[in-house]
PDB file of C-alpha atoms in Angstrom:
ATOM      1  CA  MET A   1       0.000   0.000   0.000  1.00 89.00           C
ATOM      2  CA  LEU A   2       1.228   3.493  -0.786  1.00 91.00           C
ATOM      3  CA  ASN A   3       2.070   5.761   2.120  1.00 93.00           C
ATOM      4  CA  ARG A   4       0.663   9.269   2.447  1.00 92.00           C
ATOM      5  CA  LYS A   5       3.663  10.882   0.767  1.00 95.00           C
ATOM      6  CA  GLU A   6       3.376   8.539  -2.214  1.00 96.00           C
ATOM      7  CA  ILE A   7      -0.363   9.131  -2.481  1.00 95.00           C
ATOM      8  CA  ARG A   8       0.228  12.889  -2.433  1.00 96.00           C
ATOM      9  CA  ARG A   9       2.773  12.518  -5.191  1.00 97.00           C
ATOM     10  CA  SER A  10       0.360  10.393  -7.234  1.00 97.00           C
ATOM     11  CA  LEU A  11      -2.402  12.974  -6.908  1.00 97.00           C
ATOM     12  CA  ASP A  12      -0.031  15.776  -7.880  1.00 97.00           C
ATOM     13  CA  VAL A  13       1.208  13.902 -10.962  1.00 97.00           C
ATOM     14  CA  MET A  14      -2.364  13.283 -12.111  1.00 97.00           C
ATOM     15  CA  ALA A  15      -3.160  16.935 -11.517  1.00 97.00           C
ATOM     16  CA  GLU A  16      -0.251  17.931 -13.744  1.00 97.00           C
ATOM     17  CA  MET A  17      -1.277  15.459 -16.434  1.00 97.00           C
ATOM     18  CA  TYR A  18      -4.991  16.300 -16.395  1.00 97.00           C
ATOM     19  CA  PRO A  19      -5.490  19.737 -14.813  1.00 96.00           C
ATOM     20  CA  ASP A  20      -8.794  20.249 -16.619  1.00 95.00           C
ATOM     21  CA  ALA A  21     -10.242  16.778 -16.118  1.00 96.00           C
ATOM     22  CA  THR A  22     -14.009  16.897 -15.891  1.00 95.00           C
ATOM     23  CA  ILE A  23     -17.032  14.826 -16.791  1.00 95.00           C
ATOM     24  CA  GLU A  24     -17.203  14.076 -20.506  1.00 95.00           C
ATOM     25  CA  LEU A  25     -20.940  13.497 -20.659  1.00 97.00           C
ATOM     26  CA  GLU A  26     -22.825  16.396 -22.234  1.00 97.00           C
ATOM     27  CA  PHE A  27     -25.715  17.904 -20.265  1.00 97.00           C
ATOM     28  CA  SER A  28     -27.159  21.258 -19.255  1.00 97.00           C
ATOM     29  CA  ASN A  29     -29.006  20.566 -15.986  1.00 97.00           C
ATOM     30  CA  SER A  30     -29.285  18.008 -13.196  1.00 97.00           C
ATOM     31  CA  LEU A  31     -32.103  16.045 -14.871  1.00 98.00           C
ATOM     32  CA  GLU A  32     -30.071  15.649 -18.047  1.00 98.00           C
ATOM     33  CA  LEU A  33     -27.033  14.664 -15.994  1.00 98.00           C
ATOM     34  CA  VAL A  34     -28.749  11.898 -14.049  1.00 97.00           C
ATOM     35  CA  ILE A  35     -30.229  10.484 -17.259  1.00 98.00           C
ATOM     36  CA  ALA A  36     -26.897  10.693 -19.081  1.00 97.00           C
ATOM     37  CA  VAL A  37     -25.107   8.859 -16.264  1.00 96.00           C
ATOM     38  CA  LEU A  38     -27.882   6.251 -16.191  1.00 96.00           C
ATOM     39  CA  LEU A  39     -27.417   5.737 -19.929  1.00 97.00           C
ATOM     40  CA  SER A  40     -23.632   5.419 -19.570  1.00 94.00           C
ATOM     41  CA  ALA A  41     -23.826   2.060 -17.778  1.00 90.00           C
ATOM     42  CA  GLN A  42     -21.959  -0.587 -19.802  1.00 89.00           C
ATOM     43  CA  THR A  43     -21.254   1.782 -22.677  1.00 93.00           C
ATOM     44  CA  THR A  44     -18.969   4.733 -23.367  1.00 92.00           C
ATOM     45  CA  ASP A  45     -19.538   8.432 -22.786  1.00 94.00           C
ATOM     46  CA  VAL A  46     -18.950   8.929 -26.510  1.00 95.00           C
ATOM     47  CA  ASN A  47     -21.873   6.647 -27.334  1.00 96.00           C
ATOM     48  CA  VAL A  48     -24.108   8.398 -24.815  1.00 97.00           C
ATOM     49  CA  ASN A  49     -23.208  11.802 -26.220  1.00 97.00           C
ATOM     50  CA  ARG A  50     -24.340  10.626 -29.652  1.00 97.00           C
ATOM     51  CA  VAL A  51     -27.904   9.951 -28.502  1.00 97.00           C
ATOM     52  CA  THR A  52     -28.563  12.558 -25.813  1.00 97.00           C
ATOM     53  CA  PRO A  53     -28.771  15.681 -28.023  1.00 97.00           C
ATOM     54  CA  GLY A  54     -31.913  14.396 -29.720  1.00 96.00           C
ATOM     55  CA  LEU A  55     -33.281  12.968 -26.472  1.00 97.00           C
ATOM     56  CA  PHE A  56     -32.768  16.168 -24.501  1.00 98.00           C
ATOM     57  CA  LYS A  57     -34.135  18.307 -27.307  1.00 97.00           C
ATOM     58  CA  GLU A  58     -37.447  16.444 -27.223  1.00 97.00           C
ATOM     59  CA  PHE A  59     -37.727  15.824 -23.477  1.00 98.00           C
ATOM     60  CA  LYS A  60     -37.193  18.733 -21.084  1.00 97.00           C
ATOM     61  CA  THR A  61     -39.055  17.679 -17.935  1.00 98.00           C
ATOM     62  CA  PRO A  62     -40.008  14.479 -16.094  1.00 98.00           C
ATOM     63  CA  GLU A  63     -43.538  14.967 -17.415  1.00 98.00           C
ATOM     64  CA  ASP A  64     -42.220  14.957 -20.985  1.00 98.00           C
ATOM     65  CA  TYR A  65     -40.681  11.510 -20.519  1.00 98.00           C
ATOM     66  CA  LEU A  66     -44.018  10.167 -19.300  1.00 98.00           C
ATOM     67  CA  SER A  67     -46.058  11.754 -22.120  1.00 98.00           C
ATOM     68  CA  VAL A  68     -44.950   9.207 -24.717  1.00 98.00           C
ATOM     69  CA  PRO A  69     -44.879   5.403 -25.013  1.00 98.00           C
ATOM     70  CA  VAL A  70     -41.628   3.883 -23.799  1.00 97.00           C
ATOM     71  CA  GLU A  71     -40.868   2.857 -27.394  1.00 97.00           C
ATOM     72  CA  VAL A  72     -40.330   6.500 -28.325  1.00 97.00           C
ATOM     73  CA  ILE A  73     -37.567   6.792 -25.755  1.00 98.00           C
ATOM     74  CA  GLU A  74     -36.159   3.445 -26.889  1.00 97.00           C
ATOM     75  CA  ASN A  75     -35.878   4.752 -30.441  1.00 97.00           C
ATOM     76  CA  HIS A  76     -33.768   7.667 -29.247  1.00 97.00           C
ATOM     77  CA  ILE A  77     -31.297   5.439 -27.390  1.00 97.00           C
ATOM     78  CA  LYS A  78     -31.433   2.142 -29.286  1.00 96.00           C
ATOM     79  CA  SER A  79     -27.812   2.423 -30.431  1.00 95.00           C
ATOM     80  CA  ILE A  80     -26.520   1.909 -26.865  1.00 94.00           C
ATOM     81  CA  GLY A  81     -26.511  -1.224 -24.745  1.00 89.00           C
ATOM     82  CA  LEU A  82     -29.480  -2.260 -22.590  1.00 94.00           C
ATOM     83  CA  PHE A  83     -31.589   0.439 -24.238  1.00 96.00           C
ATOM     84  CA  ARG A  84     -34.932  -1.176 -23.395  1.00 97.00           C
ATOM     85  CA  THR A  85     -34.148  -1.463 -19.697  1.00 97.00           C
ATOM     86  CA  LYS A  86     -32.718   2.044 -19.646  1.00 97.00           C
ATOM     87  CA  ALA A  87     -35.801   3.488 -21.353  1.00 98.00           C
ATOM     88  CA  LYS A  88     -38.046   1.864 -18.748  1.00 98.00           C
ATOM     89  CA  ASN A  89     -35.839   3.164 -15.951  1.00 98.00           C
ATOM     90  CA  ILE A  90     -35.983   6.688 -17.366  1.00 98.00           C
ATOM     91  CA  GLN A  91     -39.769   6.629 -17.168  1.00 98.00           C
ATOM     92  CA  LYS A  92     -39.736   5.106 -13.673  1.00 98.00           C
ATOM     93  CA  LEU A  93     -37.197   7.735 -12.599  1.00 98.00           C
ATOM     94  CA  ALA A  94     -39.357  10.501 -14.029  1.00 98.00           C
ATOM     95  CA  GLN A  95     -42.411   9.204 -12.171  1.00 98.00           C
ATOM     96  CA  THR A  96     -40.515   9.096  -8.861  1.00 98.00           C
ATOM     97  CA  LEU A  97     -39.263  12.645  -9.375  1.00 98.00           C
ATOM     98  CA  ILE A  98     -42.847  13.816  -9.849  1.00 98.00           C
ATOM     99  CA  ASP A  99     -44.325  11.747  -7.020  1.00 98.00           C
ATOM    100  CA  ASP A 100     -41.643  12.254  -4.374  1.00 98.00           C
ATOM    101  CA  PHE A 101     -39.540  15.285  -5.259  1.00 98.00           C
ATOM    102  CA  ASP A 102     -41.813  17.843  -6.943  1.00 97.00           C
ATOM    103  CA  GLY A 103     -40.185  17.095 -10.271  1.00 97.00           C
ATOM    104  CA  GLU A 104     -36.705  18.089  -9.077  1.00 97.00           C
ATOM    105  CA  VAL A 105     -33.573  15.942  -8.849  1.00 98.00           C
ATOM    106  CA  PRO A 106     -32.890  15.387  -5.118  1.00 98.00           C
ATOM    107  CA  GLN A 107     -29.619  16.428  -3.524  1.00 97.00           C
ATOM    108  CA  THR A 108     -28.841  13.581  -1.141  1.00 97.00           C
ATOM    109  CA  ARG A 109     -27.317  10.195  -1.938  1.00 96.00           C
ATOM    110  CA  GLU A 110     -30.089   8.333  -0.153  1.00 97.00           C
ATOM    111  CA  GLU A 111     -32.809  10.077  -2.139  1.00 98.00           C
ATOM    112  CA  LEU A 112     -30.965   9.743  -5.441  1.00 98.00           C
ATOM    113  CA  GLU A 113     -30.643   6.003  -4.902  1.00 97.00           C
ATOM    114  CA  THR A 114     -34.442   5.701  -4.771  1.00 97.00           C
ATOM    115  CA  LEU A 115     -34.514   6.567  -8.479  1.00 98.00           C
ATOM    116  CA  ALA A 116     -34.692   3.701 -10.979  1.00 97.00           C
ATOM    117  CA  GLY A 117     -31.336   2.909 -12.536  1.00 95.00           C
ATOM    118  CA  VAL A 118     -29.425   5.034 -10.011  1.00 96.00           C
ATOM    119  CA  GLY A 119     -26.925   3.268  -7.800  1.00 95.00           C
ATOM    120  CA  ARG A 120     -24.299   4.661  -5.489  1.00 95.00           C
ATOM    121  CA  LYS A 121     -21.841   5.450  -8.291  1.00 94.00           C
ATOM    122  CA  THR A 122     -24.407   7.419 -10.294  1.00 95.00           C
ATOM    123  CA  ALA A 123     -25.605   9.177  -7.151  1.00 97.00           C
ATOM    124  CA  ASN A 124     -22.047  10.219  -6.318  1.00 97.00           C
ATOM    125  CA  VAL A 125     -21.524  11.612  -9.817  1.00 96.00           C
ATOM    126  CA  VAL A 126     -24.713  13.675  -9.590  1.00 97.00           C
ATOM    127  CA  LEU A 127     -23.873  14.957  -6.099  1.00 97.00           C
ATOM    128  CA  SER A 128     -20.397  15.990  -7.181  1.00 96.00           C
ATOM    129  CA  VAL A 129     -21.061  17.393 -10.645  1.00 96.00           C
ATOM    130  CA  ALA A 130     -24.553  18.856 -10.323  1.00 96.00           C
ATOM    131  CA  PHE A 131     -24.499  20.041  -6.722  1.00 97.00           C
ATOM    132  CA  ASN A 132     -20.782  20.466  -5.864  1.00 95.00           C
ATOM    133  CA  ILE A 133     -21.071  18.069  -2.941  1.00 97.00           C
ATOM    134  CA  PRO A 134     -17.754  16.239  -2.365  1.00 96.00           C
ATOM    135  CA  ALA A 135     -17.967  12.625  -3.524  1.00 96.00           C
ATOM    136  CA  ILE A 136     -15.863   9.938  -5.193  1.00 96.00           C
ATOM    137  CA  ALA A 137     -17.649   7.771  -7.730  1.00 95.00           C
ATOM    138  CA  VAL A 138     -15.853   4.484  -8.304  1.00 96.00           C
ATOM    139  CA  ASP A 139     -16.173   3.272 -11.890  1.00 93.00           C
ATOM    140  CA  THR A 140     -13.982   0.704 -13.659  1.00 93.00           C
ATOM    141  CA  HIS A 141     -11.215   3.257 -14.311  1.00 95.00           C
ATOM    142  CA  VAL A 142     -11.104   4.522 -10.731  1.00 96.00           C
ATOM    143  CA  GLU A 143     -11.104   0.992  -9.342  1.00 97.00           C
ATOM    144  CA  ARG A 144      -8.343  -0.143 -11.700  1.00 96.00           C
ATOM    145  CA  VAL A 145      -6.050   2.788 -10.959  1.00 97.00           C
ATOM    146  CA  ALA A 146      -6.668   2.641  -7.211  1.00 96.00           C
ATOM    147  CA  LYS A 147      -5.762  -1.045  -7.125  1.00 96.00           C
ATOM    148  CA  ARG A 148      -2.825  -0.907  -9.521  1.00 95.00           C
ATOM    149  CA  LEU A 149      -1.258   1.976  -7.599  1.00 95.00           C
ATOM    150  CA  ALA A 150      -2.042   0.294  -4.274  1.00 95.00           C
ATOM    151  CA  PHE A 151      -4.196   3.067  -2.881  1.00 96.00           C
ATOM    152  CA  CYS A 152      -6.290   0.117  -1.714  1.00 95.00           C
ATOM    153  CA  ARG A 153      -6.178  -3.691  -1.691  1.00 94.00           C
ATOM    154  CA  TRP A 154      -6.826  -5.926  -4.698  1.00 94.00           C
ATOM    155  CA  LYS A 155      -9.528  -7.783  -2.789  1.00 96.00           C
ATOM    156  CA  ASP A 156     -11.477  -4.623  -1.914  1.00 97.00           C
ATOM    157  CA  ASN A 157     -14.989  -4.358  -3.304  1.00 97.00           C
ATOM    158  CA  ILE A 158     -16.288  -1.155  -4.894  1.00 95.00           C
ATOM    159  CA  ARG A 159     -17.608   0.252  -1.621  1.00 96.00           C
ATOM    160  CA  GLN A 160     -14.319  -0.478   0.144  1.00 97.00           C
ATOM    161  CA  VAL A 161     -12.371   1.222  -2.651  1.00 97.00           C
ATOM    162  CA  GLU A 162     -14.570   4.309  -2.270  1.00 97.00           C
ATOM    163  CA  GLU A 163     -14.214   4.381   1.500  1.00 97.00           C
ATOM    164  CA  THR A 164     -10.433   3.945   1.307  1.00 97.00           C
ATOM    165  CA  LEU A 165     -10.063   6.749  -1.211  1.00 97.00           C
ATOM    166  CA  MET A 166     -12.217   8.997   0.962  1.00 97.00           C
ATOM    167  CA  LYS A 167      -9.912   8.333   3.926  1.00 96.00           C
ATOM    168  CA  LYS A 168      -6.677   8.892   2.013  1.00 96.00           C
ATOM    169  CA  ILE A 169      -7.647  11.878  -0.144  1.00 96.00           C
ATOM    170  CA  PRO A 170      -8.522  15.295   1.346  1.00 96.00           C
ATOM    171  CA  GLU A 171     -12.276  15.879   1.179  1.00 97.00           C
ATOM    172  CA  ASP A 172     -11.910  19.115  -0.774  1.00 96.00           C
ATOM    173  CA  GLU A 173     -10.116  17.104  -3.486  1.00 97.00           C
ATOM    174  CA  TRP A 174     -12.576  14.214  -3.760  1.00 97.00           C
ATOM    175  CA  SER A 175     -14.515  15.465  -6.760  1.00 95.00           C
ATOM    176  CA  VAL A 176     -11.607  16.664  -8.872  1.00 96.00           C
ATOM    177  CA  THR A 177      -9.576  13.558  -8.005  1.00 96.00           C
ATOM    178  CA  HIS A 178     -12.476  11.391  -9.164  1.00 95.00           C
ATOM    179  CA  HIS A 179     -12.238  12.977 -12.623  1.00 96.00           C
ATOM    180  CA  ARG A 180      -8.443  12.813 -12.717  1.00 97.00           C
ATOM    181  CA  LEU A 181      -8.460   9.135 -11.763  1.00 97.00           C
ATOM    182  CA  ILE A 182     -10.883   8.483 -14.611  1.00 96.00           C
ATOM    183  CA  PHE A 183      -8.745  10.375 -17.125  1.00 97.00           C
ATOM    184  CA  PHE A 184      -5.595   8.659 -15.856  1.00 97.00           C
ATOM    185  CA  GLY A 185      -7.252   5.268 -16.246  1.00 96.00           C
ATOM    186  CA  ARG A 186      -8.964   6.030 -19.533  1.00 95.00           C
ATOM    187  CA  TYR A 187      -6.030   7.587 -21.358  1.00 95.00           C
ATOM    188  CA  HIS A 188      -2.850   6.469 -19.583  1.00 96.00           C
ATOM    189  CA  CYS A 189      -3.212   3.557 -17.159  1.00 96.00           C
ATOM    190  CA  LYS A 190      -5.453   1.717 -19.595  1.00 95.00           C
ATOM    191  CA  ALA A 191      -6.915  -1.728 -18.983  1.00 93.00           C
ATOM    192  CA  ARG A 192      -4.943  -3.047 -21.934  1.00 91.00           C
ATOM    193  CA  ASN A 193      -1.517  -1.765 -22.859  1.00 90.00           C
ATOM    194  CA  PRO A 194      -1.018   0.702 -19.988  1.00 93.00           C
ATOM    195  CA  GLU A 195       1.681   3.260 -20.710  1.00 94.00           C
ATOM    196  CA  CYS A 196       4.016   2.030 -17.989  1.00 94.00           C
ATOM    197  CA  PRO A 197       7.308   2.807 -19.803  1.00 93.00           C
ATOM    198  CA  THR A 198       6.524   6.537 -19.811  1.00 94.00           C
ATOM    199  CA  CYS A 199       4.666   6.749 -16.497  1.00 96.00           C
ATOM    200  CA  GLU A 200       6.028   9.160 -13.901  1.00 95.00           C
ATOM    201  CA  LEU A 201       4.689   6.898 -11.166  1.00 96.00           C
ATOM    202  CA  LEU A 202       6.416   3.728 -12.347  1.00 95.00           C
ATOM    203  CA  ASP A 203       8.879   3.683  -9.438  1.00 94.00           C
ATOM    204  CA  ILE A 204       6.055   3.413  -6.873  1.00 94.00           C
ATOM    205  CA  CYS A 205       3.639   1.287  -8.923  1.00 94.00           C
ATOM    206  CA  ARG A 206       3.777  -2.411  -8.103  1.00 87.00           C
ATOM    207  CA  GLU A 207       1.806  -3.416 -11.183  1.00 91.00           C
ATOM    208  CA  GLY A 208       3.831  -1.179 -13.453  1.00 93.00           C
ATOM    209  CA  LYS A 209       7.013  -2.863 -12.279  1.00 90.00           C
ATOM    210  CA  LYS A 210       5.507  -6.250 -13.109  1.00 90.00           C
ATOM    211  CA  VAL A 211       4.595  -5.035 -16.598  1.00 88.00           C
ATOM    212  CA  MET A 212       8.078  -3.684 -17.194  1.00 90.00           C
ATOM    213  CA  LYS A 213       9.669  -6.916 -15.967  1.00 88.00           C
ATOM    214  CA  LYS A 214       7.648  -8.851 -18.538  1.00 84.00           C
ATOM    215  CA  LEU A 215       8.497  -6.372 -21.287  1.00 82.00           C
ATOM    216  CA  ASN A 216      12.204  -6.494 -20.495  1.00 84.00           C
ATOM    217  CA  ALA A 217      12.146 -10.282 -20.452  1.00 78.00           C
ATOM    218  CA  LYS A 218      11.000 -10.469 -24.062  1.00 66.00           C
TER     219      LYS A 218
END
């Protein structure tokens, strides 16, 4: 496990590499954000951004999503995975917003998680991005980087990774670090072919050293 000095160095390197890291989903309000994050499950932000302009142009409010058959929503998002389930969840989410929250996206994790298709990760993204409430959302990139760099243990589950990161990273850096971890994992410490030979953190990265040992053995 990295010590505090090594974690600080890791955060600073990521900050230098990705000073402007931010969410790559396109949205203009909290309703659009929660739907975009819901749609991003098991697909890429690029794919979501291809379908949301038309979706958001037609549907502005929770009531709008309930004013049409679910097939209309499906047609807007059919190019992304699980589109039928996601379309149903969008309508269920819209109904809950109307019934329980006066049509507004709630601002607590517990309330957000009552919405269809919204788990802890999505709730944390919405809290952080829409409402500037410190949170760390653990997606596949964040989990991979946190484990490869030994911020946490390999055996940790998603919740344990989140809790460990929250303990080791200053609270006022949670949200920006979440984005930088994603960028670092998406563009540098990739699942396949990570850029270990050019990584500034190679000397403190246990997995990077293993990769380099294999490369040098060839």
